[in-house]
Short mmCIF file of C-alpha atoms in Angstrom, two decimals:
data_model
loop_
_atom_site.label_atom_id
_atom_site.label_comp_id
_atom_site.label_asym_id
_atom_site.label_seq_id
_atom_site.Cartn_x
_atom_site.Cartn_y
_atom_site.Cartn_z
CA UNK P 215 85.75 118.54 64.57
CA UNK P 216 88.07 120.42 62.40
CA UNK P 217 90.45 116.68 61.63
CA UNK P 218 88.20 114.34 60.30
CA UNK P 219 88.22 115.53 56.61
CA UNK P 220 91.34 115.56 56.62
CA UNK P 221 91.44 111.17 58.38
CA UNK P 222 88.35 110.38 55.22
CA UNK P 223 90.05 112.07 52.70
CA UNK P 224 93.78 109.56 53.70
CA UNK P 225 91.06 106.56 54.49
CA UNK P 226 89.10 106.70 50.63
CA UNK P 227 92.24 107.11 48.78
CA UNK P 228 94.31 104.28 50.74
CA UNK P 229 91.12 101.87 52.13
CA UNK P 230 88.07 102.64 49.51
CA UNK P 231 89.39 103.60 46.49
CA UNK P 232 90.42 100.29 45.46
CA UNK P 233 87.16 98.84 46.33
CA UNK P 234 85.08 100.70 44.66
CA UNK P 235 86.97 100.78 41.75
CA UNK P 236 86.77 97.23 41.14
CA UNK P 237 83.45 97.80 42.38
CA UNK P 238 82.50 99.31 38.83
CA UNK P 239 83.55 96.51 36.69
CA UNK P 240 80.84 94.56 38.70
CA UNK P 241 77.80 94.79 35.96
CA UNK P 242 75.25 94.35 38.43
CA UNK P 243 71.97 96.26 36.44
CA UNK P 244 69.10 97.14 38.54
CA UNK P 245 66.42 94.74 37.44
CA UNK P 246 64.71 96.28 35.90
CA UNK P 247 67.28 96.05 33.22
CA UNK P 248 67.63 92.74 34.23
CA UNK P 249 65.54 90.35 34.51
CA UNK P 250 67.66 87.49 35.22
CA UNK P 251 69.45 89.05 38.04
CA UNK P 252 69.00 86.35 39.88
CA UNK P 253 70.51 83.93 37.14
CA UNK P 254 73.70 85.91 36.43
CA UNK P 255 74.89 86.71 40.49
CA UNK P 256 76.55 90.10 39.38
CA UNK P 257 74.08 91.63 42.57
CA UNK P 258 74.96 89.37 44.40
CA UNK P 259 78.29 89.77 44.01
CA UNK P 260 78.41 93.14 44.80
CA UNK P 261 76.61 92.74 47.69
CA UNK P 262 79.09 90.52 48.60
CA UNK P 263 82.44 92.72 47.86
CA UNK P 264 81.39 95.64 49.57
CA UNK P 265 80.25 94.20 52.71
CA UNK P 266 83.51 92.37 52.71
CA UNK P 267 84.62 95.83 52.74
CA UNK P 268 82.42 97.36 55.23
CA UNK P 269 83.59 94.15 57.46
CA UNK P 270 87.23 95.99 57.45
CA UNK P 271 85.71 99.54 58.52
CA UNK P 272 86.78 100.13 62.87
CA UNK P 273 83.44 100.53 64.28
CA UNK P 274 83.04 99.96 68.08
CA UNK P 275 80.15 96.19 67.77
CA UNK P 276 79.29 97.07 64.56
CA UNK P 277 77.99 94.41 62.47
CA UNK P 278 77.32 93.63 59.26
CA UNK P 279 75.07 91.70 57.05
CA UNK P 280 72.61 91.21 54.23
CA UNK P 281 68.80 90.67 54.24
CA UNK P 282 68.34 88.34 51.49
CA UNK P 283 64.09 87.85 51.37
CA UNK P 284 62.52 85.92 48.37
CA UNK P 285 61.96 87.40 45.17
CA UNK P 286 63.47 90.50 46.25
CA UNK P 287 67.21 91.73 45.36
CA UNK P 288 69.15 91.63 48.75
CA UNK P 289 70.98 94.83 50.48
CA UNK P 290 73.38 94.96 52.66
CA UNK P 291 72.81 95.91 56.36
CA UNK P 292 75.32 97.68 58.78
CA UNK P 293 74.23 97.98 62.33
CA UNK P 294 76.99 100.55 64.25
CA UNK P 295 75.93 100.97 68.02
CA UNK P 296 75.89 104.32 70.24
CA UNK P 297 80.14 105.01 70.24
CA UNK P 298 81.17 106.81 73.43
CA UNK P 299 77.36 107.42 76.30
CA UNK P 300 76.50 108.73 72.48
CA UNK P 301 72.11 109.83 71.28
CA UNK P 302 70.09 109.33 68.87
CA UNK P 303 69.28 106.62 65.58
CA UNK P 304 70.57 107.39 62.56
CA UNK P 305 69.32 105.99 58.92
CA UNK P 306 72.14 106.07 56.32
CA UNK P 307 71.21 104.97 53.18
CA UNK P 308 72.44 104.23 49.36
CA UNK P 309 71.92 101.65 46.89
CA UNK P 310 74.86 99.69 44.89
CA UNK P 311 72.21 98.29 41.30
CA UNK P 312 73.41 100.28 38.26
CA UNK P 313 71.59 101.33 35.46
CA UNK P 314 73.22 99.99 31.64
CA UNK P 315 75.36 101.41 29.49
CA UNK P 316 73.31 103.72 27.70
CA UNK P 317 75.43 104.81 24.99
CA UNK P 318 78.69 104.77 23.92
CA UNK P 319 81.65 106.45 26.21
CA UNK P 320 84.06 108.54 25.20
CA UNK P 321 87.70 107.05 23.77
CA UNK P 322 90.30 105.26 26.72
CA UNK P 323 86.50 105.14 28.79
CA UNK P 324 84.18 102.14 29.93
CA UNK P 325 81.30 101.40 32.11
CA UNK P 326 82.71 98.44 33.33
CA UNK P 327 86.49 99.51 33.57
CA UNK P 328 86.99 101.77 36.44
CA UNK P 329 89.80 105.06 35.02
CA UNK P 330 90.45 108.10 36.98
CA UNK P 331 91.96 110.70 35.44
CA UNK P 332 93.01 113.66 38.68
CA UNK P 333 90.07 114.71 40.60
CA UNK P 334 87.35 112.50 39.05
CA UNK P 335 86.98 108.42 39.36
CA UNK P 336 85.23 107.19 35.89
CA UNK P 337 82.86 104.19 35.57
CA UNK P 338 78.88 102.86 35.77
CA UNK P 339 77.71 103.38 39.71
CA UNK P 340 80.57 105.73 41.21
CA UNK P 341 78.96 108.25 41.81
CA UNK P 342 75.07 106.93 41.25
CA UNK P 343 75.48 105.82 43.83
CA UNK P 344 78.53 103.21 44.80
CA UNK P 345 80.70 105.82 46.77
CA UNK P 346 77.59 106.02 49.40
CA UNK P 347 78.30 102.55 51.46
CA UNK P 348 82.34 104.14 51.90
CA UNK P 349 80.75 107.75 52.65
CA UNK P 350 78.87 106.68 54.92
CA UNK P 351 80.99 104.19 57.22
CA UNK P 352 84.79 106.51 56.85
CA UNK P 353 82.52 109.01 58.55
CA UNK P 354 81.15 106.82 61.24
CA UNK P 355 84.46 105.88 61.50
CA UNK P 356 86.44 109.04 61.92
CA UNK P 357 83.70 109.80 64.74
CA UNK P 358 85.57 106.90 66.64
CA UNK P 359 88.83 107.70 65.65
CA UNK P 360 88.33 111.00 66.63
CA UNK P 361 86.44 110.11 70.17
CA UNK P 362 83.30 111.64 69.07
CA UNK P 363 80.46 110.77 70.44
CA UNK P 364 77.35 108.99 68.19
CA UNK P 365 74.62 107.81 68.20
CA UNK P 366 73.81 104.09 66.41
CA UNK P 367 73.42 103.44 63.38
CA UNK P 368 72.35 102.21 60.73
CA UNK P 369 73.81 101.82 57.35
CA UNK P 370 71.55 100.32 54.29
CA UNK P 371 72.37 100.14 51.36
CA UNK P 372 69.81 98.86 48.45
CA UNK P 373 69.75 96.92 45.51
CA UNK P 374 66.29 98.22 42.97
CA UNK P 375 66.54 101.51 43.70
CA UNK P 376 67.66 102.28 39.72
CA UNK P 377 64.15 100.07 39.17
CA UNK P 378 62.40 102.93 41.38
CA UNK P 379 62.80 100.97 45.06
CA UNK P 380 60.55 98.25 44.70
CA UNK P 381 62.55 96.31 46.32
CA UNK P 382 62.67 98.92 50.07
CA UNK P 383 59.74 98.02 51.57
CA UNK P 384 60.40 94.85 51.88
CA UNK P 385 63.09 95.31 53.30
CA UNK P 386 62.49 98.09 55.30
CA UNK P 387 59.59 95.52 57.15
CA UNK P 388 62.02 92.91 57.53
CA UNK P 389 64.37 94.74 59.46
CA UNK P 390 61.14 97.12 61.36
CA UNK P 391 62.27 95.44 64.43
CA UNK P 392 65.76 96.94 64.09
CA UNK P 393 65.27 99.74 62.52
CA UNK P 394 63.66 100.64 65.79
CA UNK P 395 62.46 105.19 66.07
CA UNK P 396 64.93 107.18 63.53
CA UNK P 397 65.19 110.27 64.18
CA UNK P 398 67.69 111.41 61.57
CA UNK P 399 67.20 110.42 57.65
CA UNK P 400 71.09 110.88 55.30
CA UNK P 401 69.91 109.92 51.96
CA UNK P 402 73.32 109.93 49.37
CA UNK P 403 71.60 109.40 46.50
CA UNK P 404 70.81 113.38 45.55
CA UNK P 405 72.45 116.33 43.21
CA UNK P 406 74.72 119.17 43.08
CA UNK P 407 74.35 122.25 41.34
CA UNK P 408 78.92 123.25 41.55
CA UNK P 409 80.52 121.07 44.46
CA UNK P 410 82.11 124.36 45.87
CA UNK P 411 79.88 123.27 49.12
CA UNK P 412 77.77 121.23 50.30
CA UNK P 413 74.12 121.01 48.93
CA UNK P 414 71.28 119.78 50.80
CA UNK P 415 68.63 118.36 48.87
CA UNK P 416 64.54 121.05 49.71
CA UNK P 417 62.34 119.18 47.43
CA UNK P 418 62.17 116.27 44.55
CA UNK P 419 59.94 115.63 41.50
CA UNK P 420 57.84 112.22 41.19
CA UNK P 421 58.13 110.28 38.01
CA UNK P 422 55.51 108.12 35.98
CA UNK P 423 57.34 106.02 33.42
CA UNK P 424 54.58 104.89 30.54
CA UNK P 425 54.80 102.28 28.01
CA UNK P 426 53.06 102.93 24.55
CA UNK P 427 52.40 101.39 21.80
CA UNK P 428 50.54 101.98 19.11
CA UNK P 429 49.79 99.24 16.59
CA UNK P 430 47.95 99.52 12.79
CA UNK P 431 49.50 96.44 10.91
CA UNK P 432 49.63 92.71 12.05
CA UNK P 433 53.76 93.39 10.26
CA UNK P 434 55.05 95.75 7.72
CA UNK P 435 54.55 95.90 4.36
CA UNK P 436 55.50 98.18 1.47
CA UNK P 437 55.29 101.84 2.25
CA UNK P 438 54.65 102.57 -1.74
CA UNK P 439 51.41 100.26 -1.72
CA UNK P 440 49.28 101.43 1.47
CA UNK P 441 51.26 104.51 2.48
CA UNK P 442 48.45 107.24 1.96
CA UNK P 443 46.58 104.82 2.74
CA UNK P 444 47.44 102.91 6.37
CA UNK P 445 47.88 105.22 9.15
CA UNK P 446 51.33 105.82 10.30
CA UNK P 447 52.32 104.48 13.57
CA UNK P 448 54.17 106.74 14.43
CA UNK P 449 51.99 109.90 12.86
CA UNK P 450 49.02 108.40 15.15
CA UNK P 451 52.23 108.17 18.45
CA UNK P 452 52.97 112.10 17.70
CA UNK P 453 49.01 112.94 18.51
CA UNK P 454 48.65 111.14 21.50
CA UNK P 455 51.77 112.31 22.91
CA UNK P 456 50.36 116.03 21.52
CA UNK P 457 46.72 115.72 23.65
CA UNK P 458 50.10 115.48 26.60
CA UNK P 459 52.86 117.74 25.59
CA UNK P 460 52.90 121.20 23.19
CA UNK P 461 55.51 120.11 21.43
CA UNK P 462 56.47 123.70 20.67
CA UNK P 463 56.40 124.72 24.45
CA UNK P 464 56.96 121.47 26.65
CA UNK P 465 54.25 122.04 28.61
CA UNK P 466 51.81 119.24 30.06
CA UNK P 467 48.65 120.00 28.95
CA UNK P 468 46.66 117.88 32.13
CA UNK P 469 45.50 119.79 34.89
CA UNK P 470 46.25 117.19 37.47
CA UNK P 471 50.28 117.18 36.69
CA UNK P 472 50.46 120.88 37.52
CA UNK P 473 50.76 122.25 41.02
CA UNK P 474 51.96 125.95 42.55
CA UNK P 475 55.16 126.57 44.03
CA UNK P 476 55.61 128.23 46.62
CA UNK P 477 56.54 131.47 46.76
CA UNK P 478 58.83 131.69 49.00
CA UNK P 479 61.23 128.71 46.56
CA UNK P 480 60.98 131.43 43.90
CA UNK P 481 62.71 133.55 45.43
CA UNK P 482 64.76 131.57 46.20
CA UNK P 483 65.78 130.29 42.73
CA UNK P 484 66.28 134.14 41.39
CA UNK P 485 69.12 134.24 44.22
CA UNK P 486 70.84 131.58 43.80
CA UNK P 487 70.54 132.18 40.17
CA UNK P 488 71.73 135.72 40.36
CA UNK P 489 74.48 134.53 43.22
CA UNK P 490 76.02 131.29 40.70
CA UNK P 491 75.02 132.26 37.11
CA UNK P 492 72.71 131.24 35.62
CA UNK P 493 74.55 127.54 36.76
CA UNK P 494 72.41 125.09 34.94
CA UNK P 495 73.27 126.90 31.90
CA UNK P 496 76.55 125.02 32.51
CA UNK P 497 75.46 122.09 33.88
CA UNK P 498 75.03 119.44 30.69
CA UNK P 499 77.01 118.90 27.94
CA UNK P 500 74.31 121.12 25.27
CA UNK P 501 75.32 121.31 21.48
CA UNK P 502 76.32 125.04 20.88
CA UNK P 503 73.88 126.94 19.21
CA UNK P 504 70.81 125.16 21.46
CA UNK P 505 68.36 127.63 23.04
CA UNK P 506 67.48 125.99 26.52
CA UNK P 507 63.82 126.35 27.80
CA UNK P 508 63.28 129.07 30.83
CA UNK P 509 63.38 132.33 30.67
CA UNK P 510 66.48 132.75 32.76
CA UNK P 511 69.13 130.77 35.12
CA UNK P 512 65.95 131.63 38.00
CA UNK P 513 63.11 130.26 35.83
CA UNK P 514 65.04 126.78 34.52
CA UNK P 515 65.91 125.98 38.44
CA UNK P 516 62.12 126.33 38.87
CA UNK P 517 61.39 124.03 36.02
CA UNK P 518 63.43 121.86 36.49
CA UNK P 519 62.60 121.15 40.31
CA UNK P 520 58.72 122.06 39.97
CA UNK P 521 57.42 121.60 36.54
CA UNK P 522 55.40 118.68 34.89
CA UNK P 523 57.71 117.33 32.33
CA UNK P 524 57.74 114.81 29.54
CA UNK P 525 61.06 112.39 28.10
CA UNK P 526 61.03 110.03 25.09
CA UNK P 527 63.24 107.60 26.88
CA UNK P 528 63.24 104.37 24.82
CA UNK P 529 61.75 103.75 20.91
CA UNK P 530 61.21 100.43 20.22
CA UNK P 531 59.37 99.20 16.57
CA UNK P 532 61.67 100.69 14.11
CA UNK P 533 64.55 99.52 12.79
CA UNK P 534 68.52 101.94 12.82
CA UNK P 535 68.20 103.52 9.85
CA UNK P 536 71.30 102.23 8.02
CA UNK P 537 68.74 99.32 8.12
CA UNK P 538 64.91 100.87 7.33
CA UNK P 539 63.63 99.43 4.13
CA UNK P 540 60.81 101.04 2.12
CA UNK P 541 58.55 99.31 4.76
CA UNK P 542 55.34 101.67 6.31
CA UNK P 543 56.07 99.45 9.78
CA UNK P 544 53.44 97.15 12.39
CA UNK P 545 53.64 99.40 15.21
CA UNK P 546 55.79 102.04 17.25
CA UNK P 547 56.73 102.20 20.71
CA UNK P 548 57.49 105.31 23.23
CA UNK P 549 58.85 104.43 26.88
CA UNK P 550 57.54 107.93 28.73
CA UNK P 551 59.02 109.90 31.81
CA UNK P 552 56.97 112.42 33.11
CA UNK P 553 57.70 114.20 36.24
CA UNK P 554 55.39 115.56 38.26
CA UNK P 555 55.94 118.33 40.78
CA UNK P 556 56.78 117.38 44.45
CA UNK P 557 53.39 118.04 46.08
CA UNK P 558 51.04 116.44 42.88
CA UNK P 559 49.88 112.84 43.50
CA UNK P 560 51.22 111.05 41.47
CA UNK P 561 48.80 107.89 41.58
CA UNK P 562 46.25 110.78 40.85
CA UNK P 563 48.20 111.81 38.30
CA UNK P 564 48.92 108.27 36.36
CA UNK P 565 45.32 107.22 36.44
CA UNK P 566 44.51 111.17 34.58
CA UNK P 567 47.01 109.78 31.69
CA UNK P 568 46.41 106.73 30.98
CA UNK P 569 43.20 108.11 30.36
CA UNK P 570 44.08 110.17 28.18
CA UNK P 571 45.59 107.84 26.46
CA UNK P 572 42.88 105.26 26.18
CA UNK P 573 40.41 107.24 25.51
CA UNK P 574 38.63 107.42 21.38
CA UNK P 575 41.77 105.97 19.69
CA UNK P 576 43.23 108.34 17.01
CA UNK P 577 42.61 106.13 13.35
CA UNK P 578 40.95 103.37 15.29
CA UNK P 579 44.44 101.90 16.47
CA UNK P 580 45.44 100.10 19.26
CA UNK P 581 46.78 101.50 21.39
CA UNK P 582 48.61 99.67 24.64
CA UNK P 583 49.41 101.66 27.76
CA UNK P 584 51.07 100.18 30.54
CA UNK P 585 53.16 101.42 33.81
CA UNK P 586 55.53 100.57 36.59
CA UNK P 587 54.58 102.10 40.25
CA UNK P 588 53.73 105.73 39.78
CA UNK P 589 56.68 107.61 42.32
CA UNK P 590 55.65 109.99 44.55
CA UNK P 591 56.95 113.41 44.85
CA UNK P 592 58.44 114.33 48.07
CA UNK P 593 59.07 118.07 50.20
CA UNK P 594 61.93 118.31 52.69
CA UNK P 595 60.69 119.02 56.68
CA UNK P 596 62.53 122.17 57.52
CA UNK P 597 65.25 121.71 59.13
CA UNK P 598 65.83 122.22 62.53
CA UNK P 599 68.02 125.06 64.19
CA UNK P 600 70.77 122.40 65.90
CA UNK P 601 71.07 120.32 62.00
CA UNK P 602 70.87 123.90 60.38
CA UNK P 603 74.03 124.93 62.46
CA UNK P 604 76.05 121.87 62.09
CA UNK P 605 75.51 122.01 58.32
CA UNK P 606 76.08 125.40 58.03
CA UNK P 607 80.10 124.98 59.69
CA UNK P 608 80.20 121.32 57.51
CA UNK P 609 80.24 122.76 55.21
CA UNK P 610 82.70 125.60 55.83
CA UNK P 611 85.24 123.56 57.28
CA UNK P 612 84.86 120.96 54.74
CA UNK P 613 84.09 122.75 51.57
CA UNK P 614 85.22 126.54 52.19
CA UNK P 615 81.60 128.21 52.37
CA UNK P 616 77.88 127.46 53.38
CA UNK P 617 75.69 124.75 52.69
CA UNK P 618 73.19 124.92 49.30
CA UNK P 619 69.53 124.11 48.83
CA UNK P 620 68.30 122.57 45.63
CA UNK P 621 65.67 121.20 44.41
CA UNK P 622 65.78 118.07 42.68
CA UNK P 623 64.24 117.92 39.13
CA UNK P 624 64.88 113.56 39.91
CA UNK P 625 62.70 111.12 41.79
CA UNK P 626 63.81 108.88 45.10
CA UNK P 627 60.70 107.79 45.26
CA UNK P 628 60.90 105.92 49.54
CA UNK P 629 61.48 109.46 51.34
CA UNK P 630 57.71 109.98 50.82
CA UNK P 631 57.18 106.70 52.64
CA UNK P 632 59.70 107.25 54.79
CA UNK P 633 58.02 110.79 56.30
CA UNK P 634 55.85 109.32 57.03
CA UNK P 635 57.15 106.88 58.33
CA UNK P 636 59.32 108.89 60.63
CA UNK P 637 57.21 112.47 60.98
CA UNK P 638 59.22 113.50 63.22
CA UNK P 639 62.16 112.46 62.37
CA UNK P 640 65.13 115.13 60.62
CA UNK P 641 66.12 114.88 56.70
CA UNK P 642 69.41 114.96 54.75
CA UNK P 643 68.99 114.46 51.59
CA UNK P 644 72.49 115.06 49.78
CA UNK P 645 74.78 114.00 46.97
CA UNK P 646 77.72 114.43 44.38
CA UNK P 647 75.93 114.22 41.13
CA UNK P 648 76.99 117.39 39.89
CA UNK P 649 78.11 119.19 36.72
CA UNK P 650 79.56 116.05 34.43
CA UNK P 651 78.96 113.17 36.97
CA UNK P 652 76.46 111.95 34.68
CA UNK P 653 74.52 109.47 36.33
CA UNK P 654 72.10 107.39 34.17
CA UNK P 655 74.03 108.24 30.82
CA UNK P 656 77.68 108.02 29.07
CA UNK P 657 80.94 108.67 31.33
CA UNK P 658 79.62 108.43 34.45
CA UNK P 659 81.76 109.88 36.89
CA UNK P 660 82.77 110.37 40.58
CA UNK P 661 84.16 113.57 41.94
CA UNK P 662 86.99 112.37 44.19
CA UNK P 663 87.26 116.19 46.46
CA UNK P 664 83.45 116.44 47.01
CA UNK P 665 82.60 112.43 47.51
CA UNK P 666 85.38 113.36 50.58
CA UNK P 667 84.06 116.51 51.35
CA UNK P 668 80.03 115.26 51.89
CA UNK P 669 80.95 112.22 53.79
CA UNK P 670 82.96 114.60 56.13
CA UNK P 671 79.43 116.70 56.59
CA UNK P 672 78.04 113.62 56.86
CA UNK P 673 80.48 112.59 60.27
CA UNK P 674 79.24 116.40 62.13
CA UNK P 675 75.72 115.61 61.13
CA UNK P 676 75.70 112.10 63.24
CA UNK P 677 77.87 113.40 65.61
CA UNK P 678 75.17 117.38 66.08
CA UNK P 679 72.66 114.40 66.34
CA UNK P 680 74.08 113.69 69.63
CA UNK P 681 74.70 116.88 71.14
CA UNK P 682 71.31 117.71 70.45
CA UNK P 683 69.51 114.63 71.78
CA UNK P 684 72.21 115.14 74.59
CA UNK P 685 71.13 118.60 75.27
CA UNK P 686 67.31 117.98 75.97
CA UNK P 687 67.68 114.67 78.03
#
């Protein structure tokens, strides 16, 4: 096992990095951000590029294919047979669709131009989640090169994750017979508090995406004539948001959006904050003097992973300030992202939010509420002793310290479905989205040593599954 990381590093730098950099150049935006994705062809171009690279990997009997279903994005599938008598079945997951640029990137950087600066590779999709195919296949290749047995594996790289994975269920259904019974699920699309250890996700929040539009006029009119008579659509929007959120504290008001945090997680957050020194305080590019939410580092860790929160992620109906005249605008539209605790029923929570926003429109304005499919939160099953031991050893060998447990604030909706489908499977949800990775924002970057180390840990987890399965027979 000791040489796995060195081999993966050599193959990543000398064989994978060029293709990963070329992938950055492809503007394969997720369908939610590119309704004409089929016409534009960028997603297909990314699938074809990554499939071509996958066929160069030295894996005995591996079959690379593309799952294509009418009307949905394609998925890249790599089936790897068991090696050297290995036991068990692993599903390794990642995605290749991207977020849009979302803001101005720093000087010398561009979302679709790869730039390497030291240990960082900048470009949209590098860390979220372009590295996942490379990490998965190089992990399996390293085992075979070292003669280490592993069970069969299916690597699945989808292309709709940034839209909430609406197309994934269709591919899983089409691959049902091929997928079979899975013993270990490895998802390479999660976060990290630092780049000093392997981080394993214990939970993920759910997500409700709501578009709220308040309309007061058929068209804009002179503000000098109408103000004081016609209510501002923005003011009425604020009233509706106040129904959801206390704007002073950020606390959400609906009981359906809240859950009790387990006591052992409160204790774990306190220990983690004590060890790392308020890690989230250094995680984000905050402006000088900003007062963070939460009383201390432990509370911030709990807030990030278990608090119900509201973010206004988009606004429409208003011109940019430089072009704004004295006009009372006809409408204001806000796109809302409401994160729900892992154990909350996202479907019921969404119904409660919609009912709250639609009842008794303020000042009789026209209020339009549209929703996307709710994303269910997820709580990880308890790690089996063999997997806990393997992850500790892997993190020690690759990073130099034991692995960490982290509740993640983002959402990976399909994990709840997979947990129900494979109730006996073990789950390792991990990733490279640490400080400065800037997923979904400007200057996204992949920390290359972390990606290599995570890949090495993946290899050891897959090998440990085979050992555990063999020992139990």
